[in-house]
Amino acid sequence: MKKTGLLNTNRKSLKRMLLLCFFSLLVPASILIHHTYKQLELEAYYQYRVLAEELTSRINKNLDNIISEEEKRAFTDYSFLNVSGDQTASLLQRSPLSAYPVKQSIPGIISYFQVDSNGVFSTPLLPPETTESNRFGIDNKELSERKRLHTRAYHILLASKIVPENPIQNSIQTSEQSPKPVVNKASSITADSRDVDFSDEKIAAQILTPGQTAYDAFDRLEKPTERKKLAKKSRQSSLGRVKDINIAPAYGEIIAKEQRTRGYQEKAKKLVAAKFRRREKNILPQQREASKNISSSDYSIKLFESEVGAFNIGMLDSGHFVLFRNVWQNEKRQIQGAIIDSEKFIQGVIKVEFMDTALSDLSKLAVAFEGNIYALFGQKYESSYRSETELTGSLLFQSRLNAPLNDMTLIYSINTLPTGAGSTIVIWTGAILLSALCVIFIFIYRLGSSQIKLVQQQQNFVSAVSHELKTPLTSIRMYGEILKEGWADEEKKKTYYHFIYDESERLSRLISNVLQLARMTRNDMPVNLKPVSVNRLIDNIKSRLSSQAGQAKFELVLKCDDSLAERQINIDEDYFIQIIINLVDNAIKFSTKADKKQIDIHCAIHQGNKL
């Protein structure tokens, strides 16, 4: 037990030392691999962030082109008729905005509109006199569709209280003899009343109530504080709030710094856009009296100067976008703009661009306006998400669009960053390194354990050999002293001489065994094989073992088949006899207390031709 405990102690010490070396190599290697992988992730993050920035730039460029085209429109384009050329040319023509269906210069546009200084709502879809629509190439079916779109545009603004709910006035005469319009106070249009009777060829133009201005609602859309109040109302049509989405910044400090810088730039852009105004000279036709054919002689040409402001955009309670600008004519303010379907606008301007990039396969994009999320799509989904809870992952990039859409924010998120082939190499290198370390240290531990065990066996062998050598030496010394002192008679002397001789033979065999073991360990043990008969081997064994067995009071029994007596076998006779002697010695040594003391050595054929 003591030896076993010592062996276990050595093994434990070896295990502790190897574990210490293993972790001293594993920890720095793991840190290095971890930082390498993080570096690859960071590179992939910036790679996809650049893609998101480029996509946002393209979207901004497209929006800038759209807004630029709209800003180029003259004040007179929002009327059904205008004059081409200078005042002397007086070439009367239809406005480019009077086309039906409405040209989709803005994705999702429903209709252009205008609210003059008196609060009269109009669209460029209808001629000044609907009864004279045939003169402008508009048949009754198209006129009905134009009226329906005109009324739809009005009801969208009315539902959001952008234009007041006012009595209907017949601004367009049904014929040349029709009287001047009279306000019918008993009839009114509400936000829920979407059907208007056009059977009497009338169209509604809304007149403001006393003390009310038509552009108060548009002022509320322009003011930040008022927009926040309107944004709270529009939450019902949104998917949620930006602050409620479950997105964690991937690299918070970098993003926060960039957002602060971007915020300053956007504020500067917004201030510049707010101050932008331009002056232009316009020519508008004013009708004298109706005639069957369109002619510039039927209209008086009026030249005036107007001041046109920059476009702004707001979200209505109905979820529509309204793009509008202020126009000043003779110190009087008018509103011109367009009503836009927000879903079609976002899909046409943002989603189409997003789905054509590699970002759509890996990331998600949230489109927010004034803090409310109105669209969530991406990551191989054909349709939009339904709530902000579906938008998870890490923030990839976040940016506001250029004015006037600077209240619209694009939020890119990503769940897993593809790190490319480099990460695969790093992972495989780490796995191979870890496996190699494990295999090497397991091999070293097993090799060390086997060496410890071998050393222990050698120590045990030395102890056993020392004990075996000490026993015959002690006996020889004792009997030698007896004979030296003359304490034994002649008869006992002979017995002592034989005993000394036998112990000397035993000692010689032990020494010979140790030397042979040493040669075996060094693989330096020559074997002299030669043919020897079985009968000769049996006789030699009997002569060498008889006295040894007789002294130990054991009976030696040697048996061999008669058919094998003359058979020749290739064998080293000395080594063979030495092996038999060692076996008999061990048998005698460990069987001294046996009831039957007999040693049997038999010779027979085994498995065909084996002896």
Coordinates of C-alpha atoms in Angstrom, one line a residue:
M1 CA 0.0 0.0 0.0
K2 CA 2.9 2.3 0.7
K3 CA 4.4 1.7 -2.7
T4 CA 1.1 2.2 -4.4
G5 CA 0.5 5.4 -2.5
L6 CA 4.0 6.6 -3.6
L7 CA 3.2 5.7 -7.2
N8 CA -0.1 7.6 -7.1
T9 CA 1.7 10.6 -5.5
N10 CA 4.1 10.7 -8.4
R11 CA 1.3 10.4 -10.9
K12 CA -0.6 13.3 -9.2
S13 CA 2.5 15.5 -9.3
L14 CA 3.0 14.7 -13.0
K15 CA -0.7 15.5 -13.7
R16 CA -0.5 18.8 -11.9
M17 CA 2.6 19.8 -13.7
L18 CA 1.2 18.8 -17.1
L19 CA -2.1 20.6 -16.4
L20 CA -0.2 23.7 -15.5
C21 CA 1.8 23.6 -18.7
F22 CA -1.4 22.8 -20.7
F23 CA -3.3 25.8 -19.4
S24 CA -0.2 28.1 -19.7
L25 CA -0.3 27.3 -23.4
L26 CA -4.1 27.1 -23.8
V27 CA -5.0 30.5 -22.2
P28 CA -2.7 32.7 -24.4
A29 CA -3.6 30.7 -27.5
S30 CA -7.3 31.0 -26.7
I31 CA -7.0 34.8 -26.2
L32 CA -5.1 35.1 -29.5
I33 CA -7.7 33.1 -31.4
H34 CA -10.5 35.1 -29.7
H35 CA -9.0 38.4 -30.6
T36 CA -8.4 37.2 -34.2
Y37 CA -12.0 36.1 -34.5
K38 CA -13.2 39.4 -33.0
Q39 CA -11.1 41.3 -35.5
L40 CA -12.6 39.3 -38.3
E41 CA -16.1 40.1 -36.9
L42 CA -15.1 43.8 -36.7
E43 CA -14.0 43.8 -40.3
A44 CA -17.2 42.1 -41.4
Y45 CA -19.2 44.6 -39.3
Y46 CA -17.5 47.5 -41.1
Q47 CA -17.9 45.8 -44.4
Y48 CA -21.6 45.5 -44.0
R49 CA -21.9 48.9 -42.3
V50 CA -20.3 50.4 -45.5
L51 CA -22.9 48.5 -47.5
A52 CA -25.6 50.0 -45.3
E53 CA -24.1 53.5 -45.6
E54 CA -23.9 53.2 -49.4
L55 CA -27.5 52.0 -49.6
T56 CA -28.6 54.9 -47.4
S57 CA -26.6 57.3 -49.7
R58 CA -28.4 55.8 -52.8
I59 CA -31.7 56.2 -51.1
N60 CA -30.9 59.8 -50.2
K61 CA -29.8 60.5 -53.7
N62 CA -33.0 59.1 -55.2
L63 CA -35.0 61.1 -52.7
D64 CA -33.0 64.2 -53.5
N65 CA -33.7 63.7 -57.2
I66 CA -37.4 63.3 -56.4
I67 CA -37.6 66.4 -54.2
S68 CA -35.4 68.3 -56.7
E69 CA -37.9 67.5 -59.5
E70 CA -40.8 68.6 -57.3
E71 CA -39.0 71.8 -56.3
K72 CA -38.5 72.7 -60.0
R73 CA -42.3 72.8 -60.4
A74 CA -43.6 76.2 -60.9
F75 CA -46.4 77.7 -58.8
T76 CA -48.7 77.5 -61.8
D77 CA -48.2 73.8 -62.3
Y78 CA -50.7 73.1 -59.5
S79 CA -53.5 74.6 -61.6
F80 CA -55.4 72.8 -64.3
L81 CA -54.4 75.4 -67.0
N82 CA -51.3 77.5 -67.3
V83 CA -49.5 79.6 -70.0
S84 CA -46.5 78.4 -71.9
G85 CA -43.8 80.9 -72.8
D86 CA -43.8 84.6 -72.0
Q87 CA -46.8 86.9 -71.6
T88 CA -46.8 88.1 -75.2
A89 CA -46.9 84.4 -76.5
S90 CA -50.0 83.6 -74.5
L91 CA -49.9 79.9 -75.4
L92 CA -52.5 78.3 -73.2
Q93 CA -51.9 74.6 -72.2
R94 CA -52.9 72.1 -69.6
S95 CA -50.6 71.8 -66.5
P96 CA -48.3 68.7 -66.5
L97 CA -49.9 67.8 -63.1
S98 CA -53.4 67.6 -64.7
A99 CA -52.6 64.2 -66.3
Y100 CA -54.7 61.3 -65.3
P101 CA -53.9 58.7 -64.0
V102 CA -51.5 60.8 -61.9
K103 CA -47.9 60.3 -63.0
Q104 CA -46.0 58.3 -60.4
S105 CA -43.0 60.7 -60.2
I106 CA -43.2 60.1 -56.5
P107 CA -43.8 56.4 -55.5
G108 CA -47.2 56.0 -54.0
I109 CA -48.5 59.5 -54.9
I110 CA -52.3 59.8 -54.7
S111 CA -52.8 63.4 -55.9
Y112 CA -51.4 66.9 -56.0
F113 CA -53.4 69.6 -54.2
Q114 CA -53.4 73.3 -53.5
V115 CA -55.0 75.3 -50.7
D116 CA -55.2 79.0 -51.5
S117 CA -55.2 82.0 -49.2
N118 CA -59.0 81.8 -48.9
G119 CA -58.9 78.2 -47.8
V120 CA -60.2 76.8 -51.2
F121 CA -59.0 73.3 -51.7
S122 CA -58.3 72.3 -55.3
T123 CA -56.4 69.7 -57.3
P124 CA -54.9 70.1 -60.8
L125 CA -57.1 67.1 -61.9
L126 CA -60.3 69.2 -62.6
P127 CA -60.8 72.0 -65.1
P128 CA -62.2 75.3 -64.0
E129 CA -65.6 74.3 -65.3
T130 CA -66.4 70.6 -65.1
T131 CA -69.2 71.1 -67.6
E132 CA -66.6 72.1 -70.2
S133 CA -64.4 69.1 -69.6
N134 CA -65.0 67.9 -73.2
R135 CA -63.2 71.0 -74.4
F136 CA -60.1 69.6 -72.7
G137 CA -60.4 66.1 -74.1
I138 CA -61.9 64.6 -70.9
D139 CA -64.9 62.4 -71.3
N140 CA -67.6 61.8 -68.7
K141 CA -66.0 58.5 -67.4
E142 CA -62.6 60.1 -66.9
L143 CA -64.2 63.1 -65.4
S144 CA -66.0 60.9 -62.9
E145 CA -62.7 59.2 -61.9
R146 CA -61.0 62.5 -61.6
K147 CA -63.7 63.8 -59.3
R148 CA -63.5 60.6 -57.2
L149 CA -59.7 61.1 -56.8
H150 CA -60.2 64.8 -56.0
T151 CA -62.7 63.9 -53.3
R152 CA -60.5 61.2 -51.9
A153 CA -57.6 63.6 -51.6
Y154 CA -59.9 66.1 -49.8
H155 CA -61.2 63.4 -47.4
I156 CA -57.7 62.3 -46.5
L157 CA -56.8 65.8 -45.4
L158 CA -60.2 66.3 -43.8
A159 CA -59.8 63.2 -41.7
S160 CA -56.6 64.5 -40.3
K161 CA -58.1 68.0 -39.8
I162 CA -55.5 69.4 -42.3
V163 CA -58.4 71.2 -44.0
P164 CA -61.4 72.4 -42.1
E165 CA -64.9 70.8 -42.4
N166 CA -66.8 73.5 -44.3
P167 CA -70.0 73.8 -46.3
I168 CA -70.0 72.9 -49.9
Q169 CA -69.8 75.7 -52.5
N170 CA -70.4 75.2 -56.2
S171 CA -67.2 76.7 -57.5
I172 CA -67.7 75.3 -61.0
Q173 CA -70.8 76.4 -62.9
T174 CA -72.9 73.7 -64.5
S175 CA -73.5 75.9 -67.6
E176 CA -73.0 79.4 -68.9
Q177 CA -76.2 80.5 -67.4
S178 CA -75.6 79.1 -64.0
P179 CA -75.9 81.6 -61.1
K180 CA -73.0 82.4 -58.8
P181 CA -72.3 79.8 -56.2
V182 CA -74.3 79.9 -53.0
V183 CA -73.2 78.4 -49.8
N184 CA -75.5 75.6 -48.6
K185 CA -75.2 75.7 -44.9
A186 CA -77.4 72.6 -44.4
S187 CA -75.0 70.3 -46.2
S188 CA -71.5 69.4 -45.1
I189 CA -68.9 66.8 -45.7
T190 CA -67.5 64.8 -42.7
A191 CA -64.5 62.6 -42.5
D192 CA -66.6 59.5 -42.5
S193 CA -68.8 60.6 -45.5
R194 CA -66.7 59.3 -48.4
D195 CA -69.4 59.4 -51.2
V196 CA -70.3 62.6 -52.9
D197 CA -73.1 63.1 -55.3
F198 CA -71.8 64.2 -58.7
S199 CA -75.1 63.9 -60.5
D200 CA -75.6 67.6 -60.8
E201 CA -72.0 68.1 -62.2
K202 CA -70.8 69.9 -59.1
I203 CA -67.5 69.7 -57.4
A204 CA -66.7 70.7 -53.8
A205 CA -64.4 73.6 -53.1
Q206 CA -64.1 74.3 -49.3
I207 CA -64.4 77.8 -47.9
L208 CA -63.0 78.5 -44.5
T209 CA -65.1 79.6 -41.6
P210 CA -64.5 83.1 -40.3
G211 CA -61.3 83.5 -38.2
Q212 CA -59.8 80.2 -39.4
T213 CA -56.7 80.0 -41.5
A214 CA -56.1 77.1 -43.9
Y215 CA -52.5 76.7 -43.1
D216 CA -52.7 76.4 -39.3
A217 CA -52.6 72.6 -39.6
F218 CA -49.6 72.7 -41.9
D219 CA -47.9 75.0 -39.4
R220 CA -48.4 72.2 -36.8
L221 CA -46.8 69.7 -39.1
E222 CA -43.7 72.0 -39.5
K223 CA -43.2 72.7 -35.8
P224 CA -41.3 70.0 -33.9
T225 CA -43.4 70.2 -30.7
E226 CA -46.6 70.0 -32.7
R227 CA -45.2 67.1 -34.7
K228 CA -44.6 65.1 -31.5
K229 CA -48.2 65.5 -30.5
L230 CA -49.3 64.4 -34.0
A231 CA -46.8 61.5 -33.8
K232 CA -48.5 60.3 -30.6
K233 CA -51.8 60.2 -32.5
S234 CA -50.3 58.3 -35.4
R235 CA -48.9 55.5 -33.2
Q236 CA -52.1 53.5 -33.8
S237 CA -51.0 53.0 -37.5
S238 CA -47.4 52.2 -36.6
L239 CA -45.8 49.0 -35.5
G240 CA -44.3 50.4 -32.4
R241 CA -41.7 52.9 -31.1
V242 CA -38.0 53.0 -31.9
K243 CA -37.1 53.0 -28.2
D244 CA -39.0 49.8 -27.6
I245 CA -37.1 47.6 -30.2
N246 CA -34.8 45.0 -28.8
I247 CA -31.6 46.0 -30.6
A248 CA -28.2 46.1 -28.8
P249 CA -25.5 48.3 -30.3
A250 CA -22.6 46.1 -31.5
Y251 CA -20.0 48.8 -30.9
G252 CA -21.7 51.3 -28.7
E253 CA -19.1 53.9 -28.3
I254 CA -18.3 54.1 -32.0
I255 CA -21.9 54.3 -33.0
A256 CA -22.8 56.9 -30.3
K257 CA -20.0 59.2 -31.4
E258 CA -21.0 58.8 -35.1
Q259 CA -24.6 59.5 -34.2
R260 CA -23.7 62.7 -32.3
T261 CA -21.7 63.9 -35.3
R262 CA -24.5 62.9 -37.7
G263 CA -27.0 64.7 -35.5
Y264 CA -25.1 68.0 -35.7
Q265 CA -24.9 67.6 -39.5
E266 CA -28.6 66.9 -39.8
K267 CA -29.5 69.9 -37.7
A268 CA -27.4 72.1 -40.0
K269 CA -29.1 70.6 -43.1
K270 CA -32.5 71.1 -41.6
L271 CA -31.8 74.8 -40.8
V272 CA -30.5 75.4 -44.3
A273 CA -33.6 73.7 -45.8
A274 CA -35.9 75.7 -43.5
K275 CA -34.4 79.0 -44.7
F276 CA -34.5 78.0 -48.4
R277 CA -36.9 80.1 -50.6
R278 CA -36.9 81.1 -54.2
R279 CA -38.6 83.8 -56.2
E280 CA -40.2 83.2 -59.5
K281 CA -42.4 85.1 -62.0
N282 CA -45.5 83.3 -63.1
I283 CA -48.3 83.6 -65.7
L284 CA -51.8 82.3 -65.0
P285 CA -54.8 82.4 -67.3
Q286 CA -58.0 83.9 -65.9
Q287 CA -61.2 83.0 -67.7
R288 CA -63.3 85.7 -69.4
E289 CA -66.3 83.7 -70.6
A290 CA -66.9 80.2 -71.8
S291 CA -66.5 79.2 -75.4
K292 CA -66.7 75.8 -77.2
N293 CA -63.0 75.7 -78.1
I294 CA -60.0 76.3 -75.9
S295 CA -58.4 79.6 -76.9
S296 CA -56.1 82.0 -75.2
S297 CA -58.5 84.8 -76.1
D298 CA -61.0 83.3 -73.6
Y299 CA -58.6 84.0 -70.8
S300 CA -56.8 87.1 -69.6
I301 CA -53.1 86.6 -68.9
K302 CA -52.0 87.7 -65.5
L303 CA -48.3 88.1 -64.6
F304 CA -47.3 88.0 -61.0
E305 CA -44.3 87.3 -58.8
S306 CA -44.4 84.5 -56.1
E307 CA -42.0 83.3 -53.5
V308 CA -41.8 79.6 -53.1
G309 CA -40.6 77.9 -50.0
A310 CA -38.8 74.5 -49.5
F311 CA -40.8 71.3 -49.2
N312 CA -41.7 69.8 -45.9
I313 CA -43.2 66.4 -45.2
G314 CA -45.6 65.2 -42.4
M315 CA -47.5 62.1 -41.4
L316 CA -51.3 62.4 -41.3
D317 CA -53.5 60.6 -38.8
S318 CA -54.6 58.2 -41.6
G319 CA -51.0 57.1 -42.1
H320 CA -50.5 59.0 -45.4
F321 CA -47.5 61.3 -46.0
V322 CA -48.2 64.9 -47.1
L323 CA -45.5 66.7 -49.0
F324 CA -46.2 70.4 -49.0
R325 CA -44.6 73.8 -49.4
N326 CA -45.6 77.4 -48.7
V327 CA -46.0 79.9 -51.6
W328 CA -46.4 83.6 -51.0
Q329 CA -48.2 85.7 -53.6
N330 CA -48.9 89.3 -53.0
E331 CA -48.1 88.8 -49.3
K332 CA -50.7 86.0 -49.2
R333 CA -49.8 82.5 -48.3
Q334 CA -50.9 79.3 -50.2
I335 CA -50.1 75.7 -49.7
Q336 CA -49.1 73.3 -52.5
G337 CA -48.2 69.7 -52.2
A338 CA -49.0 66.1 -52.7
I339 CA -50.7 63.3 -50.8
I340 CA -48.6 60.1 -50.7
D341 CA -49.5 56.5 -49.7
S342 CA -46.8 55.9 -47.1
E343 CA -46.6 52.1 -47.5
K344 CA -46.1 52.3 -51.3
F345 CA -43.7 55.2 -50.9
I346 CA -41.5 53.2 -48.4
Q347 CA -41.6 50.2 -50.6
G348 CA -40.9 52.1 -53.8
V349 CA -38.0 54.2 -52.4
I350 CA -36.5 52.1 -49.7
K351 CA -37.6 48.4 -49.8
V352 CA -36.8 47.9 -53.5
E353 CA -33.3 49.3 -53.0
F354 CA -32.8 47.2 -49.9
M355 CA -34.0 43.9 -51.3
D356 CA -31.6 44.2 -54.2
T357 CA -28.5 44.2 -51.9
A358 CA -26.7 41.5 -50.0
L359 CA -28.0 43.2 -46.8
S360 CA -31.5 41.7 -47.3
D361 CA -30.1 38.2 -46.8
L362 CA -28.4 38.9 -43.5
S363 CA -29.9 42.0 -41.9
K364 CA -33.2 43.6 -41.1
L365 CA -34.3 47.2 -41.8
A366 CA -36.7 49.2 -39.8
V367 CA -38.1 52.4 -41.3
A368 CA -39.2 54.9 -38.6
F369 CA -40.8 58.3 -38.9
E370 CA -40.8 60.7 -35.9
G371 CA -39.9 57.8 -33.6
N372 CA -42.6 55.4 -34.8
I373 CA -41.8 52.3 -36.8
Y374 CA -43.9 52.0 -40.0
A375 CA -42.1 49.2 -41.8
L376 CA -39.9 46.2 -40.9
F377 CA -38.5 44.0 -43.6
G378 CA -35.5 42.0 -44.7
Q379 CA -33.5 38.9 -44.0
K380 CA -35.1 36.8 -46.8
Y381 CA -38.6 37.8 -45.8
E382 CA -40.8 38.8 -48.7
S383 CA -43.3 40.6 -46.5
S384 CA -42.9 43.1 -43.8
Y385 CA -42.8 42.3 -40.1
R386 CA -45.8 42.9 -38.0
S387 CA -44.4 44.2 -34.8
E388 CA -41.2 45.7 -33.3
T389 CA -40.6 42.6 -31.2
E390 CA -39.5 40.8 -34.4
L391 CA -36.6 43.2 -34.8
T392 CA -33.8 41.8 -32.7
G393 CA -30.0 41.5 -33.0
S394 CA -27.2 44.0 -33.0
L395 CA -27.4 47.5 -34.4
L396 CA -25.5 47.7 -37.7
F397 CA -26.2 51.2 -38.8
Q398 CA -28.7 54.0 -38.1
S399 CA -29.2 57.2 -40.1
R400 CA -31.7 59.8 -40.8
L401 CA -32.6 60.7 -44.4
N402 CA -31.9 64.1 -45.9
A403 CA -34.4 66.9 -45.6
P404 CA -37.3 67.1 -45.9
L405 CA -37.4 63.5 -44.8
N406 CA -35.0 64.1 -42.0
D407 CA -37.6 62.8 -39.5
M408 CA -37.4 59.4 -41.2
T409 CA -34.8 57.0 -39.8
L410 CA -33.4 53.8 -41.3
I411 CA -32.3 51.3 -38.6
Y412 CA -30.2 48.3 -39.9
S413 CA -29.8 45.4 -37.5
I414 CA -28.1 42.0 -37.9
N415 CA -28.2 38.8 -35.9
T416 CA -25.1 37.0 -37.1
L417 CA -22.2 38.6 -38.9
P418 CA -20.7 36.3 -41.6
T419 CA -17.0 36.5 -41.1
G420 CA -16.1 34.7 -44.3
A421 CA -13.4 32.1 -45.0
G422 CA -11.0 33.7 -42.6
S423 CA -13.1 32.8 -39.6
T424 CA -13.3 29.2 -40.8
I425 CA -9.5 29.1 -40.9
V426 CA -9.3 30.6 -37.4
I427 CA -11.8 28.1 -36.0
W428 CA -10.2 25.1 -37.6
T429 CA -6.7 26.3 -36.6
G430 CA -8.0 26.7 -33.0
A431 CA -9.6 23.3 -33.0
I432 CA -6.5 21.6 -34.4
L433 CA -4.3 23.4 -31.9
L434 CA -6.6 22.4 -29.0
S435 CA -6.7 18.8 -30.3
A436 CA -2.9 18.7 -30.7
L437 CA -2.4 20.1 -27.2
C438 CA -4.8 17.5 -25.8
V439 CA -3.2 14.6 -27.7
I440 CA 0.4 15.7 -26.9
F441 CA -0.3 16.2 -23.1
I442 CA -2.2 12.9 -22.9
F443 CA 0.7 11.2 -24.6
I444 CA 3.2 12.8 -22.3
Y445 CA 1.1 11.9 -19.2
R446 CA 0.8 8.3 -20.3
L447 CA 4.5 8.1 -21.1
G448 CA 5.4 9.7 -17.8
S449 CA 3.0 7.4 -16.0
S450 CA 4.6 4.4 -17.7
Q451 CA 8.1 5.6 -16.8
I452 CA 7.1 6.1 -13.2
K453 CA 5.6 2.7 -13.1
L454 CA 8.7 1.2 -14.7
V455 CA 11.0 3.0 -12.2
Q456 CA 8.8 1.6 -9.4
Q457 CA 9.0 -1.9 -10.9
Q458 CA 12.8 -1.5 -11.1
Q459 CA 12.9 -0.5 -7.5
N460 CA 10.8 -3.4 -6.5
F461 CA 13.0 -5.7 -8.6
V462 CA 16.1 -4.4 -6.9
S463 CA 14.5 -5.0 -3.5
A464 CA 13.5 -8.5 -4.4
V465 CA 16.9 -9.4 -5.8
S466 CA 18.6 -8.0 -2.8
H467 CA 16.4 -10.1 -0.6
E468 CA 17.0 -13.2 -2.7
L469 CA 20.8 -12.7 -2.7
K470 CA 20.9 -12.0 1.0
T471 CA 19.2 -15.3 1.9
P472 CA 21.8 -17.7 0.4
L473 CA 24.7 -15.5 1.4
T474 CA 23.5 -15.5 5.0
S475 CA 23.1 -19.3 4.9
I476 CA 26.5 -19.8 3.4
R477 CA 28.1 -17.5 6.0
M478 CA 26.4 -19.3 8.9
Y479 CA 27.4 -22.8 7.8
G480 CA 30.9 -21.5 7.0
E481 CA 31.4 -20.2 10.5
I482 CA 30.1 -23.5 12.0
L483 CA 32.6 -25.4 9.9
K484 CA 35.4 -22.9 10.7
E485 CA 34.9 -23.2 14.5
G486 CA 34.7 -27.0 14.3
W487 CA 31.3 -27.2 15.9
A488 CA 30.0 -29.9 13.6
D489 CA 31.0 -33.6 13.5
E490 CA 32.1 -35.4 10.3
E491 CA 28.6 -36.5 9.4
K492 CA 27.1 -33.0 9.7
K493 CA 30.0 -31.5 7.9
K494 CA 29.1 -33.4 4.8
T495 CA 25.5 -32.1 5.1
Y496 CA 26.7 -28.6 5.6
Y497 CA 29.1 -28.8 2.6
H498 CA 26.2 -30.0 0.3
F499 CA 24.0 -27.2 1.7
I500 CA 26.7 -24.6 1.0
Y501 CA 27.1 -26.0 -2.5
D502 CA 23.4 -25.8 -3.2
E503 CA 23.1 -22.3 -1.9
S504 CA 26.1 -21.3 -4.0
E505 CA 24.3 -22.8 -7.1
R506 CA 21.2 -20.9 -6.2
L507 CA 23.2 -17.7 -5.8
S508 CA 24.9 -18.2 -9.1
R509 CA 21.5 -18.8 -10.8
L510 CA 20.1 -15.5 -9.2
I511 CA 23.2 -13.6 -10.5
S512 CA 22.9 -15.2 -13.9
N513 CA 19.2 -14.3 -14.0
V514 CA 20.0 -10.6 -13.2
L515 CA 22.6 -10.5 -15.9
Q516 CA 20.3 -12.1 -18.4
L517 CA 17.6 -9.6 -17.5
A518 CA 20.0 -6.8 -18.0
R519 CA 20.9 -8.2 -21.4
M520 CA 17.2 -8.6 -22.3
T521 CA 16.6 -5.0 -21.3
R522 CA 19.4 -3.9 -23.7
N523 CA 18.2 -6.3 -26.4
D524 CA 21.7 -7.8 -26.1
M525 CA 20.9 -11.5 -25.4
P526 CA 22.3 -13.9 -28.0
V527 CA 20.2 -17.0 -28.6
N528 CA 22.0 -20.2 -29.8
L529 CA 19.4 -22.3 -31.4
K530 CA 20.3 -25.9 -32.4
P531 CA 18.4 -29.2 -32.8
V532 CA 18.1 -31.1 -29.6
S533 CA 16.1 -34.3 -28.9
V534 CA 13.3 -34.2 -26.4
N535 CA 14.7 -37.2 -24.6
R536 CA 17.9 -35.3 -24.0
L537 CA 16.1 -32.3 -22.6
I538 CA 14.1 -34.4 -20.2
D539 CA 17.3 -36.1 -18.9
N540 CA 19.1 -32.8 -18.4
I541 CA 16.1 -31.3 -16.6
K542 CA 15.9 -34.4 -14.3
S543 CA 19.6 -34.2 -13.4
R544 CA 19.4 -30.5 -12.6
L545 CA 16.2 -30.6 -10.6
S546 CA 16.2 -33.9 -8.7
S547 CA 18.5 -32.7 -5.9
Q548 CA 16.7 -29.3 -5.7
A549 CA 13.3 -31.0 -5.4
G550 CA 14.6 -33.6 -3.0
Q551 CA 16.0 -31.1 -0.6
A552 CA 12.7 -29.3 -0.5
K553 CA 11.0 -32.6 0.0
F554 CA 9.0 -32.3 -3.3
E555 CA 8.4 -35.2 -5.6
L556 CA 9.5 -34.5 -9.2
V557 CA 7.4 -36.3 -11.9
L558 CA 8.7 -36.1 -15.5
K559 CA 6.4 -37.6 -18.3
C560 CA 6.9 -37.6 -22.0
D561 CA 5.1 -39.6 -24.8
D562 CA 7.3 -42.4 -26.3
S563 CA 6.6 -41.1 -29.8
L564 CA 8.2 -37.7 -28.9
A565 CA 11.4 -39.1 -27.3
E566 CA 13.5 -38.9 -30.4
R567 CA 11.9 -35.8 -31.9
Q568 CA 14.3 -33.0 -32.7
I569 CA 13.5 -29.4 -31.8
N570 CA 15.4 -26.1 -32.4
I571 CA 16.1 -24.6 -29.0
D572 CA 18.7 -22.9 -26.8
E573 CA 19.2 -25.7 -24.3
D574 CA 20.8 -23.5 -21.6
Y575 CA 18.1 -20.8 -21.7
F576 CA 15.4 -23.5 -21.7
I577 CA 16.8 -25.3 -18.6
Q578 CA 17.2 -22.0 -16.9
I579 CA 13.6 -21.1 -17.4
I580 CA 12.5 -24.5 -16.1
I581 CA 14.8 -24.1 -13.0
N582 CA 13.3 -20.6 -12.3
L583 CA 9.8 -22.0 -12.6
V584 CA 10.6 -24.9 -10.2
D585 CA 12.2 -22.5 -7.7
N586 CA 9.1 -20.3 -7.7
A587 CA 6.9 -23.4 -7.3
I588 CA 8.9 -24.6 -4.3
K589 CA 9.1 -21.2 -2.8
F590 CA 5.4 -20.5 -2.9
S591 CA 4.2 -24.0 -2.1
T592 CA 6.1 -24.9 1.0
K593 CA 2.8 -25.3 3.0
A594 CA 1.0 -27.4 0.3
D595 CA -0.6 -30.7 1.4
K596 CA 0.7 -32.5 -1.7
K597 CA 4.2 -31.6 -2.6
Q598 CA 4.7 -32.7 -6.2
I599 CA 6.1 -31.1 -9.3
D600 CA 4.8 -32.4 -12.6
I601 CA 6.5 -31.7 -15.9
H602 CA 4.8 -33.2 -19.0
C603 CA 5.7 -33.2 -22.7
A604 CA 3.0 -33.6 -25.3
I605 CA 1.8 -32.5 -28.8
H606 CA -0.3 -29.3 -28.7
Q607 CA -2.4 -27.9 -31.6
G608 CA -1.0 -30.0 -34.4
N609 CA 2.8 -29.6 -34.6
K610 CA 3.5 -27.7 -31.4
L611 CA 5.4 -29.3 -28.5

